[in-house]
XYZ file of C-alpha atoms in Angstrom:
537
model
C -12.610 -89.614 66.355
C -10.984 -92.888 67.289
C -13.294 -95.830 67.949
C -12.961 -99.338 69.288
C -12.362 -101.522 66.247
C -14.337 -104.561 67.374
C -17.367 -102.418 68.073
C -16.878 -100.678 64.742
C -16.782 -103.932 62.837
C -19.948 -105.170 64.523
C -21.671 -101.964 63.550
C -20.462 -102.422 59.994
C -22.002 -105.901 59.929
C -25.357 -104.523 61.014
C -25.207 -101.943 58.268
C -24.316 -104.599 55.730
C -27.403 -106.531 56.750
C -29.586 -103.508 56.161
C -28.041 -103.106 52.737
C -29.031 -106.705 52.009
C -32.669 -105.992 52.779
C -32.996 -106.617 56.528
C -34.687 -104.060 58.729
C -32.495 -104.452 61.798
C -30.642 -101.230 61.019
C -33.529 -99.158 59.799
C -34.020 -97.703 63.261
C -30.329 -96.814 63.703
C -29.978 -93.342 65.184
C -27.298 -90.783 64.478
C -24.957 -90.174 67.409
C -25.553 -86.756 69.064
C -23.550 -84.766 71.575
C -24.475 -84.820 75.239
C -25.885 -81.754 76.974
C -29.228 -80.253 77.742
C -32.428 -81.925 76.709
C -33.350 -80.862 73.158
C -36.593 -79.022 72.629
C -39.475 -80.378 70.587
C -38.538 -78.351 67.507
C -35.064 -79.931 67.406
C -36.549 -83.401 67.736
C -38.683 -82.777 64.684
C -35.672 -81.826 62.515
C -34.044 -84.380 60.229
C -30.307 -84.930 60.513
C -28.055 -86.881 58.210
C -24.612 -88.458 58.439
C -22.061 -89.778 55.987
C -21.133 -93.274 57.179
C -18.479 -95.843 56.372
C -19.149 -99.528 55.762
C -15.986 -100.357 57.729
C -16.342 -98.375 60.956
C -18.952 -96.595 63.061
C -16.716 -93.525 63.452
C -15.838 -90.916 60.870
C -12.157 -91.821 60.434
C -11.289 -94.828 58.271
C -7.840 -96.453 58.076
C -6.670 -97.661 54.665
C -3.387 -99.463 54.005
C -1.798 -99.550 50.543
C 1.382 -101.158 49.278
C 3.787 -98.904 47.413
C 3.600 -99.168 43.635
C 0.454 -100.736 42.236
C -1.282 -101.315 45.587
C -4.975 -100.501 45.813
C -7.835 -100.785 48.278
C -11.602 -100.344 48.351
C -13.850 -98.949 51.072
C -17.599 -98.316 51.112
C -19.706 -95.379 52.266
C -23.360 -94.349 52.390
C -25.600 -91.562 53.721
C -28.168 -92.083 56.481
C -30.853 -89.792 57.947
C -32.559 -89.884 61.325
C -35.942 -90.029 59.593
C -37.178 -91.201 56.204
C -36.789 -88.566 53.507
C -39.952 -86.563 52.809
C -38.802 -86.159 49.204
C -36.086 -87.701 47.072
C -32.605 -86.451 47.995
C -29.376 -86.591 45.962
C -25.990 -85.754 47.465
C -22.602 -85.611 45.732
C -19.574 -86.989 47.577
C -16.305 -85.161 46.906
C -12.826 -84.786 48.297
C -12.247 -81.495 50.094
C -8.575 -80.672 50.718
C -9.524 -77.553 52.693
C -10.653 -79.763 55.602
C -7.287 -81.464 56.036
C -5.544 -78.806 58.140
C -8.208 -78.774 60.870
C -8.285 -82.567 60.909
C -4.496 -82.870 61.198
C -4.478 -80.349 64.043
C -7.233 -82.172 65.935
C -5.544 -85.550 65.441
C -2.039 -84.183 66.073
C -0.806 -85.626 62.789
C 0.822 -84.266 59.650
C -0.810 -86.238 56.879
C -0.463 -85.091 53.268
C -3.675 -84.570 51.311
C -4.245 -87.506 48.942
C -3.991 -86.329 45.312
C -7.176 -86.507 43.259
C -5.649 -89.002 40.815
C -5.208 -91.502 43.649
C -8.880 -92.173 44.310
C -11.935 -92.931 42.209
C -15.595 -93.872 42.561
C -16.366 -97.114 40.631
C -20.120 -96.711 41.249
C -20.225 -92.957 40.883
C -20.179 -90.382 43.698
C -23.912 -89.644 43.915
C -25.804 -90.750 47.017
C -29.536 -91.040 46.419
C -32.291 -91.350 49.020
C -35.663 -92.051 47.504
C -38.801 -90.815 49.204
C -39.631 -92.546 52.498
C -36.156 -94.137 52.889
C -33.512 -93.383 55.519
C -30.321 -94.464 53.818
C -28.663 -94.579 50.441
C -27.152 -97.698 48.900
C -23.473 -98.394 49.483
C -20.993 -96.722 47.137
C -17.361 -97.708 46.723
C -14.258 -95.568 46.790
C -11.059 -97.082 45.424
C -7.641 -95.860 46.561
C -4.581 -96.204 44.312
C -0.954 -96.102 45.470
C 0.478 -95.445 42.001
C 3.005 -92.597 42.102
C 2.844 -92.152 45.891
C 5.924 -92.359 48.086
C 5.619 -94.328 51.341
C 4.030 -92.180 54.037
C 0.806 -90.942 55.613
C -2.015 -89.341 53.622
C -5.539 -88.113 54.344
C -8.631 -87.680 52.196
C -11.567 -85.737 53.663
C -14.633 -87.070 51.808
C -17.709 -84.914 52.338
C -21.243 -84.239 51.181
C -21.406 -80.890 53.024
C -21.795 -77.683 51.103
C -18.578 -75.942 50.111
C -17.407 -73.496 52.734
C -19.693 -75.064 55.353
C -17.636 -77.886 56.961
C -19.685 -80.475 58.832
C -18.012 -83.482 60.503
C -21.311 -85.354 60.521
C -21.268 -85.224 56.732
C -17.563 -85.973 56.344
C -15.409 -89.102 56.446
C -11.662 -88.830 56.930
C -9.695 -91.583 55.199
C -6.261 -92.133 56.756
C -4.200 -93.734 53.994
C -0.867 -95.341 54.821
C 1.405 -96.248 51.905
C 4.008 -98.790 52.961
C 6.955 -100.467 51.313
C 6.332 -104.151 50.508
C 8.260 -106.652 52.634
C 9.573 -108.870 49.867
C 12.591 -110.362 51.641
C 15.523 -112.153 50.026
C 13.765 -115.356 48.980
C 11.079 -115.555 46.300
C 7.785 -117.366 46.595
C 7.598 -120.549 44.562
C 5.200 -119.856 41.710
C 3.552 -123.264 41.735
C 4.523 -124.713 38.370
C 5.543 -128.144 39.680
C 3.959 -127.889 43.157
C 1.154 -125.533 44.173
C 0.765 -125.217 47.945
C -2.459 -124.507 49.838
C -1.984 -123.975 53.579
C -4.383 -123.606 56.487
C -3.298 -121.873 59.668
C -5.318 -121.699 62.877
C -5.069 -118.242 64.442
C -6.392 -119.678 67.711
C -2.882 -121.105 68.132
C -0.389 -119.553 65.732
C 0.521 -116.262 64.135
C 0.054 -116.249 60.350
C 3.722 -115.246 60.098
C 4.555 -118.915 60.715
C 3.979 -119.327 56.960
C 7.134 -117.305 56.258
C 9.221 -120.044 57.898
C 8.282 -122.575 55.242
C 11.185 -122.836 52.795
C 11.754 -125.652 50.332
C 14.726 -126.695 48.245
C 14.254 -128.885 45.189
C 17.235 -130.796 43.824
C 17.517 -132.894 40.691
C 19.777 -135.813 41.540
C 20.317 -137.422 38.160
C 23.834 -136.740 36.995
C 22.970 -134.958 33.756
C 20.514 -132.665 35.586
C 22.294 -132.429 38.896
C 22.070 -129.487 41.235
C 19.535 -127.227 42.835
C 16.373 -126.587 40.839
C 14.960 -123.974 43.202
C 15.014 -122.716 46.770
C 11.890 -120.737 47.584
C 9.320 -119.779 50.127
C 6.194 -121.880 49.690
C 2.466 -121.377 50.283
C 0.485 -119.960 47.344
C -2.929 -119.800 49.054
C -3.153 -119.224 52.813
C -6.512 -119.921 54.481
C -6.811 -118.348 57.931
C -9.179 -119.881 60.444
C -11.256 -119.995 62.562
C -14.192 -117.953 61.221
C -17.730 -119.281 61.645
C -21.229 -118.970 60.303
C -23.217 -118.589 63.508
C -26.856 -117.895 64.278
C -28.147 -114.863 66.174
C -30.809 -116.307 68.488
C -32.999 -113.211 68.752
C -33.315 -112.435 65.037
C -32.402 -115.742 63.410
C -29.790 -113.976 61.296
C -26.813 -115.864 59.905
C -23.845 -114.040 61.437
C -20.235 -114.021 60.286
C -18.440 -114.598 63.584
C -14.745 -113.742 63.498
C -13.994 -114.541 67.124
C -11.440 -112.747 69.266
C -8.314 -114.224 67.667
C -9.270 -113.554 64.060
C -10.565 -110.093 64.947
C -7.175 -109.290 66.459
C -5.230 -110.671 63.499
C -7.304 -108.768 60.955
C -7.078 -105.594 63.006
C -3.269 -106.005 62.924
C -3.133 -106.842 59.216
C -0.025 -104.718 58.707
C 1.918 -107.068 60.962
C 0.317 -110.453 60.312
C -1.111 -110.415 56.766
C 0.552 -107.819 54.522
C 4.036 -109.432 54.745
C 2.503 -112.637 53.344
C 0.667 -110.816 50.561
C 3.752 -108.755 49.687
C 5.477 -111.919 48.530
C 2.625 -112.860 46.195
C 0.556 -115.096 48.445
C -3.247 -115.008 48.409
C -4.521 -114.696 51.993
C -8.142 -115.777 52.563
C -10.411 -116.520 55.505
C -11.826 -120.029 55.865
C -15.449 -120.132 57.046
C -17.011 -123.156 58.761
C -19.976 -123.922 61.004
C -20.477 -122.918 64.637
C -22.537 -125.890 65.872
C -25.730 -123.833 66.042
C -27.720 -126.000 63.646
C -27.555 -123.307 60.968
C -25.041 -123.795 58.183
C -24.420 -123.377 54.482
C -27.012 -126.052 53.675
C -30.169 -124.644 55.329
C -30.115 -120.891 54.742
C -33.041 -118.887 53.424
C -32.533 -116.539 50.479
C -32.707 -113.551 52.846
C -30.073 -115.074 55.139
C -27.834 -115.729 52.135
C -28.070 -112.095 51.027
C -27.403 -110.856 54.551
C -24.459 -113.197 55.105
C -22.962 -112.361 51.710
C -23.010 -108.651 52.562
C -21.191 -109.337 55.843
C -18.508 -111.401 54.113
C -17.954 -108.735 51.473
C -17.584 -106.070 54.165
C -14.802 -108.041 55.858
C -12.982 -108.901 52.620
C -13.068 -105.306 51.397
C -12.298 -103.725 54.765
C -9.224 -105.853 55.461
C -8.067 -106.145 51.836
C -8.130 -109.935 51.864
C -7.801 -112.043 48.731
C -10.897 -114.194 49.109
C -12.652 -116.898 51.100
C -12.636 -120.647 51.583
C -15.874 -122.445 52.474
C -15.617 -125.600 54.591
C -19.013 -126.736 55.829
C -18.165 -128.750 58.920
C -19.260 -128.490 62.544
C -22.562 -126.822 61.608
C -24.608 -129.081 63.911
C -27.374 -129.853 61.436
C -30.471 -131.614 62.774
C -30.942 -129.618 65.948
C -34.495 -129.244 67.155
C -36.252 -126.235 65.704
C -33.696 -125.730 62.949
C -34.435 -126.158 59.218
C -33.469 -129.425 57.557
C -30.539 -129.570 55.155
C -31.346 -129.064 51.485
C -29.289 -129.296 48.295
C -29.886 -125.782 46.935
C -28.888 -123.488 49.813
C -25.127 -124.073 49.571
C -24.969 -123.594 45.759
C -27.053 -120.414 46.105
C -24.628 -119.118 48.733
C -21.641 -119.856 46.478
C -23.272 -118.061 43.545
C -24.213 -115.089 45.740
C -20.676 -114.774 47.107
C -19.116 -114.951 43.668
C -21.400 -112.242 42.327
C -20.676 -110.018 45.334
C -16.906 -110.534 45.451
C -16.310 -110.519 41.706
C -13.735 -112.538 39.827
C -10.749 -110.728 41.346
C -11.222 -112.522 44.677
C -10.641 -116.234 45.274
C -13.604 -118.427 46.142
C -12.642 -121.987 47.092
C -14.581 -124.921 48.523
C -13.356 -127.726 50.758
C -15.183 -130.937 49.879
C -16.419 -132.617 53.006
C -19.206 -135.050 53.838
C -22.898 -134.441 52.991
C -22.815 -130.685 52.266
C -20.922 -131.173 48.988
C -22.068 -134.644 47.919
C -24.583 -133.364 45.328
C -22.359 -130.718 43.737
C -22.098 -132.948 40.658
C -25.850 -132.683 40.051
C -26.935 -129.355 38.543
C -30.630 -130.165 38.961
C -30.199 -131.012 42.657
C -28.319 -127.709 43.060
C -31.259 -125.681 41.758
C -29.820 -125.271 38.263
C -26.472 -123.994 39.542
C -23.287 -125.589 38.214
C -21.064 -125.012 41.244
C -17.835 -125.259 39.226
C -18.796 -122.126 37.311
C -18.522 -120.048 40.483
C -15.438 -121.358 42.303
C -11.725 -121.158 41.571
C -10.623 -124.364 43.295
C -11.976 -127.216 45.375
C -10.089 -129.814 47.387
C -10.518 -132.656 49.824
C -11.269 -131.920 53.472
C -10.374 -135.382 54.776
C -7.139 -134.873 56.697
C -7.345 -136.539 60.111
C -3.973 -137.508 61.573
C -5.711 -140.518 63.110
C -5.825 -142.185 59.696
C -3.674 -142.515 56.591
C -3.590 -139.721 53.979
C -6.898 -139.940 52.142
C -6.750 -139.931 48.344
C -10.068 -138.517 47.111
C -10.170 -139.019 43.324
C -13.632 -138.277 41.862
C -12.588 -139.559 38.429
C -11.243 -142.958 39.545
C -13.339 -143.848 42.605
C -13.115 -147.624 42.287
C -9.343 -148.017 42.371
C -8.161 -149.926 45.420
C -5.836 -147.154 46.611
C -8.509 -144.439 46.503
C -10.079 -143.294 49.776
C -13.280 -144.838 51.080
C -14.637 -141.272 51.208
C -16.389 -140.370 47.986
C -17.044 -137.280 45.890
C -18.231 -137.152 42.298
C -16.699 -134.488 40.024
C -18.110 -131.044 40.772
C -20.200 -129.813 37.841
C -18.091 -127.750 35.404
C -14.986 -127.728 37.629
C -11.940 -128.840 35.590
C -9.888 -131.659 37.082
C -6.787 -129.462 37.145
C -8.468 -127.309 39.805
C -9.436 -130.086 42.234
C -6.992 -131.066 44.989
C -7.351 -134.794 45.607
C -5.386 -135.005 48.826
C -5.215 -132.917 52.005
C -2.138 -133.950 53.967
C -2.325 -134.217 57.765
C 0.574 -133.416 60.082
C 1.420 -136.482 62.150
C 3.001 -136.574 65.605
C 5.699 -139.098 66.428
C 4.472 -142.605 65.615
C 4.034 -144.791 68.703
C 4.045 -148.087 66.814
C 5.201 -149.658 63.572
C 1.593 -149.742 62.395
C 1.262 -145.981 62.895
C 4.501 -145.362 61.002
C 3.257 -147.417 58.067
C -0.081 -145.619 58.117
C 1.676 -142.284 57.775
C 3.739 -143.333 54.737
C 2.382 -141.425 51.706
C 4.067 -143.740 49.217
C 1.610 -146.494 50.178
C -1.215 -144.283 48.964
C 0.311 -142.270 46.159
C 2.721 -144.480 44.215
C 0.264 -146.389 42.002
C -1.911 -143.323 41.494
C 1.056 -141.323 40.210
C 2.423 -144.186 38.105
C -0.895 -144.650 36.305
C -0.913 -140.891 35.575
C -4.256 -140.392 37.289
C -2.968 -137.438 39.296
C -4.770 -134.485 37.643
C -2.665 -131.575 38.931
C 0.075 -130.383 41.279
C -2.151 -129.054 44.085
C -0.919 -129.871 47.594
C -3.220 -129.003 50.490
C -2.048 -129.142 54.106
C -4.000 -129.116 57.341
C -3.296 -126.501 60.020
C 0.378 -125.550 59.874
C 2.496 -125.863 62.969
C 6.111 -125.552 64.034
C 8.392 -128.562 63.953
C 9.903 -127.801 67.341
C 7.136 -128.424 69.806
C 5.435 -131.207 71.809
C 4.813 -134.612 70.179
C 5.575 -133.262 66.709
C 9.137 -132.158 67.432
C 11.565 -133.159 64.702
C 9.102 -135.647 63.219
C 6.955 -134.421 60.408
C 9.294 -132.229 58.361
C 10.713 -135.321 56.692
C 7.196 -136.499 55.890
C 6.394 -133.060 54.463
C 9.351 -133.376 52.081
C 8.288 -136.878 51.126
C 4.781 -135.684 50.275
C 6.287 -133.087 47.949
C 8.586 -135.671 46.407
C 5.643 -137.967 45.710
C 3.416 -135.227 44.299
C 5.884 -133.441 42.011
C 4.293 -133.167 38.613
C 7.593 -134.099 36.908
C 8.482 -137.157 38.987
C 7.656 -140.856 38.855
C 7.704 -143.659 41.406
C 9.449 -146.998 41.524
C 8.227 -149.468 44.125
C 7.177 -146.677 46.385
C 10.467 -144.759 46.115
C 11.452 -141.718 44.085
C 13.880 -141.470 41.203
C 15.758 -138.305 40.383
C 14.251 -135.721 42.758
C 14.954 -134.626 46.296
C 13.082 -132.105 48.436
C 14.748 -130.604 51.466
C 12.378 -128.905 53.845
C 13.769 -125.998 55.853
C 11.494 -124.905 58.721
C 12.158 -122.751 61.766
C 15.589 -121.750 60.517
C 15.411 -118.544 62.554
C 14.740 -120.158 65.927
C 18.187 -119.194 67.166
C 16.729 -115.756 67.793
C 14.885 -117.226 70.786
C 17.599 -119.066 72.777
C 15.824 -118.430 76.070
C 12.981 -120.654 74.834
C 15.205 -123.178 73.118
C 13.360 -122.263 69.937
C 9.941 -123.073 71.367
C 6.963 -120.828 70.891
C 8.410 -118.530 68.256
C 5.245 -118.436 66.190
C 2.655 -119.181 68.831
C 0.160 -116.308 68.984
C 1.628 -113.296 70.771
C -1.698 -111.893 71.985
C -4.187 -113.024 74.641
């Protein structure tokens, strides 16, 4: 019953496309056993199978955190031929199938109690006449009242007393204890941190090395204000919107590194979520000429279904959209337009619901008309996103202050962005801080000084919020960055604190001490190097 996960995910994507209205999966066949050639009568029979939206096999892994943890999976029914007449099937849990499953899998999973799962869309699977598959239905799993351990739920549409593996899905539910640790996550009242981390280079667990201490230095308020983990939103990259040459479909391409990380979510993602972080995937272009700004309505629906499958399957907290590297203008590809991207945002919000984060990184032409509802096809983008922030963060230039409300001030970046329609200023991050290597000249050192950019902006009380966005995280004990940028990181925080003020480019009353890589002594053979570099190939 075990299947290769990468192949399973690809199959799930194809099924998601069919759900969105494409016909690529309509000819999918049900797997059959090998053996002698079937006779003509058997070929004329119609067979059906209960399928999962997360895997091509009939066993589905679900991970829940102890306590109030929950998770959602999808399922549907598919026949080898279109139904001659309308068909309705009822999905139900069948505890009587658990013993045979446990014996075959050589496990001892406890049957999941009925109160720990529910069907938000109902449990009926309907095939109308002349169709091959039902619509997707959701099953929600609840950890409430369960002790940590291994559980199983056989979900079937087979008749009672007539077990049929083709018409049964086996959900393997693991309930685990949250990995909270000894240090709390900073809640984001004075500073709210948004981090990116590139899984092509680093493990997401690098985030757990980011500790910050805030001290109030004035005598009457002296002492430590807080010492916490930091990183409220974590955007994992690289995930791409690519184009399938044969069909022209817009494909969500995870790539090998992200596929591995998501497949090992228990190790790389759940420890971050356990502490209260929101872990999202960041989606950008793939250089194919197809991007967020030139999709058809059918491609948008297809792509949305793929994204939802990944978010639900891996229990992620949302997505970040950053339209860069799409390669617009290639021969034979549609021209950019101003309605495609807003339509995609609206479609994703409606599919993911309000419980998931949907954020946008403002960057170049793709977002330049987001202030104009008419240009966006009547869509006010701010109604559909939780946050937006600047995407200008090159470490070849100074920190770029992107302030849509005060664009003419001398200290504001030359890059421009008008306020996004209906997005409140308190939810727009005006600066995305780069990580700089060791400066090779005095000019470079001055360029990297955030006080040159931020002091007047803070003093005039133009700063609309406490959002701090950082480019791809990295260790502080490696190559040209060794021992250099942690001080700058602290200075950024000092400048951006919502309670602080500046005086001639310097701070009064606050001190931030950045504590990174404090556990590197565990790797003396490497001198601390490479602790959080990816540990897979």
